[in-house]
Amino acid sequence: MIDQVIDELKNYDGRPVKIMEVCGTHTSSIFKNGIRSMISPKIQLISGPGCPVCVTPSAYIDKLTEYSLKENHCVLTFGDMMKVKGSKMTLTEAKAAGGRVKILYSPLMAVAEAEQNREIQYIFAAVGFETTVPVYALLLEEIRQKKLNNLKLMTSLKTIVPALSFICENEKNIDGFLSPGHVSVITGSIAYRELAARYRKPFVIAGFEGEHILAAIYEIMTQIKKQRFEVKNLYASAVTEEGNQKAAAFIKEYFESADGYWRGIGVIEGSALRLKEEYGAYDAGSAEEELEEDMPIGCKCTDVILGRINPSDCPLFKTACNPLHAVGPCMVSPEGSCGIWYQNS
């Protein structure tokens, strides 16, 4: 069966088709499995806004660096946030300048830090999509139960469906979507139903093995050929129609929808999750206004995030911009399109 799928995709000779894979893990798997060599050059695979670190505003980084340099304060973060540029410096540079920044491998490690050092005010950098939000809700549960007054969250949390709606509305030449597997575990396949119907595009959920991705591309191409525009779940081992309702309820308990600023894109209505007002005591200032910002001169991360170009089309790619000296945010994170392309092309 897989040989037949590859044969049909390889020999496709119809009109050019552009398929967006939203998740960085899919982008990485496409390279590792040589997917592009198995399909027609008329089927173009492009990356989308599936890296939360890449779309985090520089104003958010500025707030974190300010906290790290403040007396008796310490910023807790994951490692991929360390090299993301703010308007002045990165967290790595703030630490070199004497700021307190500590890398954690799990949000719940923050509780132990705060318990052991009650004299320090900890600020946890909570960044991510729906996949990680339930863990941040669990962290808040722990903070409340242990009555920790010295641990707060600085959130930059995004939801993917409003971003996909924005792309469908503004980027008319995308024909179908390889929907994100990890996010879909939480949201369920139902999350894409309205988008498929409204914009008449296939949304296919897939796992991360090469065979999974090829099957998803084949399904998208079949739908396009037959003029069907449906949500298809090919990752049924992990994704259900309704999603993880327990996790969704946990998110709903602590967070509410708000407009969110996406670096490189701008404000997308209803795309952020912020702490509810009743939990404002645990918020380190996340809801403060985020200022509009321009990408660095020459950087094409906006075009990459919106699927207009591949990272290799950026004039700075592999020249001025590389993982050791990232000009744009898409080169910083292992989930960023530019970083993945750099490592694999």
Short mmCIF file of C-alpha atoms in Angstrom, two decimals:
data_model
loop_
_atom_site.label_atom_id
_atom_site.label_comp_id
_atom_site.label_asym_id
_atom_site.label_seq_id
_atom_site.Cartn_x
_atom_site.Cartn_y
_atom_site.Cartn_z
CA MET A 1 0.00 0.00 0.00
CA ILE A 2 2.75 2.48 0.93
CA ASP A 3 4.50 1.77 -2.41
CA GLN A 4 1.29 2.67 -4.23
CA VAL A 5 0.97 5.89 -2.20
CA ILE A 6 4.55 6.90 -2.99
CA ASP A 7 4.10 6.03 -6.67
CA GLU A 8 0.99 8.21 -7.00
CA LEU A 9 2.51 11.12 -5.09
CA LYS A 10 5.80 10.88 -6.99
CA ASN A 11 4.08 10.91 -10.38
CA TYR A 12 1.54 13.62 -9.66
CA ASP A 13 1.55 16.03 -12.60
CA GLY A 14 -1.48 18.24 -11.97
CA ARG A 15 -1.59 21.85 -10.90
CA PRO A 16 0.91 22.95 -8.21
CA VAL A 17 -0.36 22.25 -4.68
CA LYS A 18 0.87 23.88 -1.49
CA ILE A 19 0.43 21.99 1.80
CA MET A 20 1.29 23.58 5.15
CA GLU A 21 2.60 21.43 7.96
CA VAL A 22 1.88 23.37 11.13
CA CYS A 23 3.99 21.47 13.65
CA GLY A 24 7.77 21.75 13.86
CA THR A 25 8.00 18.03 14.65
CA HIS A 26 6.35 17.31 11.31
CA THR A 27 8.85 19.61 9.57
CA SER A 28 11.72 17.74 11.19
CA SER A 29 10.25 14.34 10.31
CA ILE A 30 9.73 15.39 6.67
CA PHE A 31 13.48 16.00 6.44
CA LYS A 32 14.57 12.93 8.37
CA ASN A 33 12.40 10.62 6.26
CA GLY A 34 13.25 12.23 2.93
CA ILE A 35 9.59 12.91 2.21
CA ARG A 36 10.26 15.55 -0.45
CA SER A 37 12.23 13.03 -2.51
CA MET A 38 9.17 10.74 -2.50
CA ILE A 39 6.66 13.24 -3.86
CA SER A 40 6.26 15.30 -7.02
CA PRO A 41 7.97 18.73 -7.09
CA LYS A 42 4.47 20.04 -7.87
CA ILE A 43 3.51 19.22 -4.26
CA GLN A 44 5.15 21.88 -2.12
CA LEU A 45 5.44 21.33 1.63
CA ILE A 46 5.77 24.54 3.65
CA SER A 47 6.12 25.29 7.34
CA GLY A 48 3.61 27.22 9.44
CA PRO A 49 3.46 29.02 12.80
CA GLY A 50 3.87 25.88 14.89
CA CYS A 51 6.79 27.03 17.06
CA PRO A 52 5.62 28.88 20.20
CA VAL A 53 9.08 30.28 20.95
CA CYS A 54 9.31 31.73 17.42
CA VAL A 55 6.12 33.79 17.76
CA THR A 56 6.80 35.04 21.30
CA PRO A 57 7.01 38.87 21.26
CA SER A 58 10.29 40.59 22.05
CA ALA A 59 8.40 42.71 24.61
CA TYR A 60 7.79 39.51 26.56
CA ILE A 61 11.51 38.73 26.56
CA ASP A 62 12.19 42.29 27.70
CA LYS A 63 9.96 41.79 30.74
CA LEU A 64 11.76 38.57 31.64
CA THR A 65 15.22 40.14 31.34
CA GLU A 66 14.07 43.05 33.52
CA TYR A 67 12.89 40.62 36.19
CA SER A 68 16.15 38.66 36.05
CA LEU A 69 18.14 41.82 36.78
CA LYS A 70 15.85 42.88 39.62
CA GLU A 71 17.06 42.36 43.18
CA ASN A 72 15.89 39.13 44.82
CA HIS A 73 14.24 37.92 41.61
CA CYS A 74 14.95 34.88 39.45
CA VAL A 75 13.53 33.84 36.07
CA LEU A 76 12.81 30.15 35.51
CA THR A 77 12.66 29.00 31.91
CA PHE A 78 13.17 26.20 29.43
CA GLY A 79 16.45 26.20 27.51
CA ASP A 80 15.02 27.15 24.12
CA MET A 81 13.99 30.56 25.47
CA MET A 82 17.52 31.56 26.45
CA LYS A 83 18.67 32.85 23.04
CA VAL A 84 15.44 34.51 21.91
CA LYS A 85 16.15 38.20 21.37
CA GLY A 86 14.23 40.93 23.09
CA SER A 87 14.56 44.52 21.96
CA LYS A 88 17.74 44.86 24.06
CA MET A 89 19.11 41.46 25.00
CA THR A 90 18.47 37.75 25.39
CA LEU A 91 18.09 35.90 28.68
CA THR A 92 21.57 34.48 28.07
CA GLU A 93 22.96 38.02 27.86
CA ALA A 94 20.95 39.09 30.91
CA LYS A 95 22.48 36.22 32.87
CA ALA A 96 25.96 37.22 31.72
CA ALA A 97 25.19 40.74 32.94
CA GLY A 98 24.45 39.42 36.42
CA GLY A 99 20.79 38.50 36.09
CA ARG A 100 19.35 35.43 37.78
CA VAL A 101 18.09 32.93 35.21
CA LYS A 102 17.74 29.22 35.77
CA ILE A 103 16.89 26.56 33.19
CA LEU A 104 14.32 23.95 34.22
CA TYR A 105 13.29 20.72 32.51
CA SER A 106 9.79 20.59 33.97
CA PRO A 107 7.44 23.34 35.20
CA LEU A 108 6.90 21.44 38.44
CA MET A 109 10.60 21.86 39.30
CA ALA A 110 9.69 25.51 39.89
CA VAL A 111 7.71 24.51 42.99
CA ALA A 112 10.76 22.94 44.61
CA GLU A 113 12.85 26.04 43.83
CA ALA A 114 10.27 28.35 45.38
CA GLU A 115 9.86 26.17 48.48
CA GLN A 116 13.59 26.04 49.13
CA ASN A 117 14.22 29.76 48.61
CA ARG A 118 11.30 31.71 50.07
CA GLU A 119 13.26 34.97 50.00
CA ILE A 120 13.48 34.94 46.19
CA GLN A 121 10.61 35.97 43.91
CA TYR A 122 10.50 33.47 41.06
CA ILE A 123 9.03 34.27 37.64
CA PHE A 124 8.23 31.22 35.53
CA ALA A 125 8.28 31.80 31.75
CA ALA A 126 5.16 29.93 30.62
CA VAL A 127 5.34 29.73 26.83
CA GLY A 128 3.54 27.30 24.55
CA PHE A 129 0.46 26.08 22.73
CA GLU A 130 -2.43 23.95 24.00
CA THR A 131 -0.06 21.00 24.46
CA THR A 132 1.73 22.53 27.45
CA VAL A 133 -1.04 24.66 28.97
CA PRO A 134 -2.49 21.79 31.10
CA VAL A 135 0.92 21.42 32.77
CA TYR A 136 0.92 25.13 33.62
CA ALA A 137 -2.56 24.70 35.10
CA LEU A 138 -1.19 21.85 37.20
CA LEU A 139 1.66 24.11 38.29
CA LEU A 140 -0.88 26.69 39.43
CA GLU A 141 -2.69 24.00 41.42
CA GLU A 142 0.56 23.18 43.21
CA ILE A 143 1.31 26.86 43.87
CA ARG A 144 -2.11 27.37 45.40
CA GLN A 145 -2.07 24.20 47.47
CA LYS A 146 1.36 24.97 48.89
CA LYS A 147 0.47 28.66 49.33
CA LEU A 148 3.60 29.84 47.58
CA ASN A 149 3.66 33.62 47.36
CA ASN A 150 7.07 33.77 45.72
CA LEU A 151 6.26 32.02 42.43
CA LYS A 152 4.36 33.70 39.59
CA LEU A 153 3.79 32.97 35.92
CA MET A 154 4.64 35.22 33.01
CA THR A 155 2.54 33.77 30.22
CA SER A 156 2.83 33.88 26.45
CA LEU A 157 0.35 31.14 25.61
CA LYS A 158 -1.16 30.73 22.16
CA THR A 159 -3.91 28.63 20.57
CA ILE A 160 -3.39 27.29 17.08
CA VAL A 161 -6.87 27.34 15.53
CA PRO A 162 -7.20 31.18 15.45
CA ALA A 163 -3.76 31.34 13.81
CA LEU A 164 -4.84 28.84 11.15
CA SER A 165 -7.99 30.86 10.57
CA PHE A 166 -5.84 33.97 10.12
CA ILE A 167 -3.66 32.16 7.59
CA CYS A 168 -6.67 30.83 5.66
CA GLU A 169 -8.13 34.32 5.56
CA ASN A 170 -4.96 36.06 4.43
CA GLU A 171 -2.84 33.49 2.58
CA LYS A 172 -5.10 32.30 -0.22
CA ASN A 173 -2.68 29.97 -2.03
CA ILE A 174 -2.45 27.27 0.65
CA ASP A 175 -4.44 24.21 -0.47
CA GLY A 176 -4.44 22.00 2.61
CA PHE A 177 -3.10 21.55 6.11
CA LEU A 178 -1.19 18.80 7.86
CA SER A 179 -2.66 19.53 11.28
CA PRO A 180 -0.45 19.39 14.39
CA GLY A 181 -0.46 16.01 16.11
CA HIS A 182 0.48 17.07 19.65
CA VAL A 183 -1.95 19.98 19.83
CA SER A 184 -4.72 17.83 18.38
CA VAL A 185 -4.39 15.41 21.30
CA ILE A 186 -5.74 18.22 23.48
CA THR A 187 -8.13 19.96 21.07
CA GLY A 188 -9.46 16.91 19.25
CA SER A 189 -10.13 16.69 15.53
CA ILE A 190 -13.37 18.65 15.98
CA ALA A 191 -11.31 21.83 16.39
CA TYR A 192 -10.64 22.00 12.62
CA ARG A 193 -14.16 21.20 11.39
CA GLU A 194 -15.34 24.80 11.07
CA LEU A 195 -12.11 25.83 9.30
CA ALA A 196 -12.43 23.03 6.75
CA ALA A 197 -16.03 23.96 6.00
CA ARG A 198 -15.54 27.74 5.91
CA TYR A 199 -12.36 27.85 3.83
CA ARG A 200 -12.92 24.65 1.81
CA LYS A 201 -9.56 23.12 2.60
CA PRO A 202 -8.60 19.64 3.86
CA PHE A 203 -7.27 19.38 7.42
CA VAL A 204 -5.56 16.05 8.04
CA ILE A 205 -4.12 15.01 11.41
CA ALA A 206 -1.13 12.69 11.31
CA GLY A 207 1.46 11.11 13.53
CA PHE A 208 5.17 11.68 13.07
CA GLU A 209 6.55 8.63 11.28
CA GLY A 210 7.34 8.88 7.60
CA GLU A 211 4.47 6.57 6.67
CA HIS A 212 2.05 8.70 8.70
CA ILE A 213 3.06 11.87 6.88
CA LEU A 214 2.93 10.26 3.45
CA ALA A 215 -0.55 8.92 4.22
CA ALA A 216 -1.65 12.42 5.29
CA ILE A 217 -0.27 14.02 2.11
CA TYR A 218 -2.02 11.35 0.05
CA GLU A 219 -5.30 12.03 1.86
CA ILE A 220 -4.97 15.77 1.26
CA MET A 221 -4.24 15.23 -2.43
CA THR A 222 -7.18 12.82 -2.74
CA GLN A 223 -9.52 15.34 -1.16
CA ILE A 224 -8.28 18.12 -3.44
CA LYS A 225 -8.75 15.90 -6.51
CA LYS A 226 -12.30 14.97 -5.47
CA GLN A 227 -13.13 18.49 -4.27
CA ARG A 228 -13.75 17.30 -0.71
CA PHE A 229 -12.80 19.54 2.18
CA GLU A 230 -12.92 17.51 5.36
CA VAL A 231 -11.16 16.88 8.62
CA LYS A 232 -9.50 13.48 8.61
CA ASN A 233 -7.87 11.98 11.68
CA LEU A 234 -5.07 9.58 10.74
CA TYR A 235 -3.62 9.67 14.26
CA ALA A 236 -6.46 7.84 15.98
CA SER A 237 -4.07 6.12 18.40
CA ALA A 238 -3.57 9.46 20.18
CA VAL A 239 -6.22 11.88 18.89
CA THR A 240 -9.97 11.57 19.41
CA GLU A 241 -12.75 13.67 17.96
CA GLU A 242 -13.42 15.52 21.23
CA GLY A 243 -9.83 15.63 22.45
CA ASN A 244 -8.64 15.39 26.04
CA GLN A 245 -11.64 16.80 27.86
CA LYS A 246 -10.03 16.51 31.27
CA ALA A 247 -7.09 18.62 30.12
CA ALA A 248 -9.46 21.07 28.42
CA ALA A 249 -11.45 21.47 31.65
CA PHE A 250 -8.23 22.09 33.55
CA ILE A 251 -7.27 24.81 31.07
CA LYS A 252 -10.73 26.37 31.32
CA GLU A 253 -10.45 26.51 35.11
CA TYR A 254 -7.43 28.79 35.08
CA PHE A 255 -7.25 30.44 31.67
CA GLU A 256 -9.49 32.43 29.35
CA SER A 257 -9.27 33.44 25.71
CA ALA A 258 -7.83 36.83 24.76
CA ASP A 259 -6.35 38.56 21.73
CA GLY A 260 -2.69 37.70 21.32
CA TYR A 261 0.33 39.24 19.63
CA TRP A 262 2.32 36.86 17.42
CA ARG A 263 5.84 37.94 16.62
CA GLY A 264 6.12 38.45 12.89
CA ILE A 265 2.35 38.43 12.36
CA GLY A 266 0.71 40.89 14.74
CA VAL A 267 -2.43 40.61 16.83
CA ILE A 268 -4.66 37.62 16.14
CA GLU A 269 -8.09 37.84 17.72
CA GLY A 270 -8.84 35.23 20.40
CA SER A 271 -5.49 33.47 19.94
CA ALA A 272 -4.03 33.87 23.45
CA LEU A 273 -4.74 32.27 26.80
CA ARG A 274 -4.36 34.46 29.87
CA LEU A 275 -4.84 33.79 33.55
CA LYS A 276 -8.37 34.53 34.73
CA GLU A 277 -8.83 37.64 36.81
CA GLU A 278 -9.44 35.65 39.99
CA TYR A 279 -5.94 34.18 39.66
CA GLY A 280 -4.30 37.54 39.01
CA ALA A 281 -2.17 37.20 42.15
CA TYR A 282 -0.16 34.54 40.32
CA ASP A 283 0.38 36.65 37.19
CA ALA A 284 3.70 38.48 36.78
CA GLY A 285 2.30 41.05 34.34
CA SER A 286 1.44 38.92 31.31
CA ALA A 287 -1.57 40.97 30.25
CA GLU A 288 0.31 44.23 29.88
CA GLU A 289 0.14 45.73 26.40
CA GLU A 290 2.52 44.20 23.87
CA LEU A 291 3.96 46.74 21.42
CA GLU A 292 4.10 46.25 17.67
CA GLU A 293 7.56 45.33 16.46
CA ASP A 294 9.47 44.88 13.22
CA MET A 295 11.63 41.92 12.34
CA PRO A 296 15.39 42.59 12.11
CA ILE A 297 16.53 44.11 8.81
CA GLY A 298 16.69 41.43 6.12
CA CYS A 299 14.95 38.78 8.26
CA LYS A 300 12.12 36.96 6.48
CA CYS A 301 10.71 35.07 9.49
CA THR A 302 7.28 36.61 8.88
CA ASP A 303 7.18 35.13 5.38
CA VAL A 304 8.42 31.78 6.71
CA ILE A 305 5.82 31.63 9.50
CA LEU A 306 3.00 32.46 7.06
CA GLY A 307 4.16 29.89 4.51
CA ARG A 308 5.08 32.39 1.80
CA ILE A 309 8.66 31.16 1.45
CA ASN A 310 10.92 28.37 2.66
CA PRO A 311 13.68 29.29 5.13
CA SER A 312 16.32 28.76 2.45
CA ASP A 313 14.76 31.63 0.47
CA CYS A 314 15.69 34.13 3.18
CA PRO A 315 18.82 36.11 2.21
CA LEU A 316 20.20 35.76 5.74
CA PHE A 317 19.79 31.96 5.91
CA LYS A 318 23.09 30.18 6.63
CA THR A 319 24.97 33.46 6.14
CA ALA A 320 24.30 36.12 8.76
CA CYS A 321 21.71 33.92 10.47
CA ASN A 322 22.61 30.55 12.00
CA PRO A 323 21.92 28.74 15.31
CA LEU A 324 24.99 30.29 16.96
CA HIS A 325 24.02 33.77 15.82
CA ALA A 326 20.26 33.77 15.24
CA VAL A 327 19.02 36.99 13.65
CA GLY A 328 15.38 35.94 13.55
CA PRO A 329 13.31 33.92 16.06
CA CYS A 330 12.71 30.98 13.67
CA MET A 331 16.41 30.06 13.91
CA VAL A 332 16.52 30.00 17.73
CA SER A 333 14.35 27.04 18.74
CA PRO A 334 14.81 23.38 17.73
CA GLU A 335 11.13 23.57 16.72
CA GLY A 336 11.69 26.64 14.53
CA SER A 337 11.46 26.18 10.76
CA CYS A 338 14.78 27.92 10.05
CA GLY A 339 16.62 25.94 12.70
CA ILE A 340 15.26 22.67 11.32
CA TRP A 341 16.13 23.60 7.74
CA TYR A 342 19.64 24.66 8.83
CA GLN A 343 20.29 21.29 10.47
CA ASN A 344 18.88 19.23 7.60
CA SER A 345 19.60 21.04 4.34
#
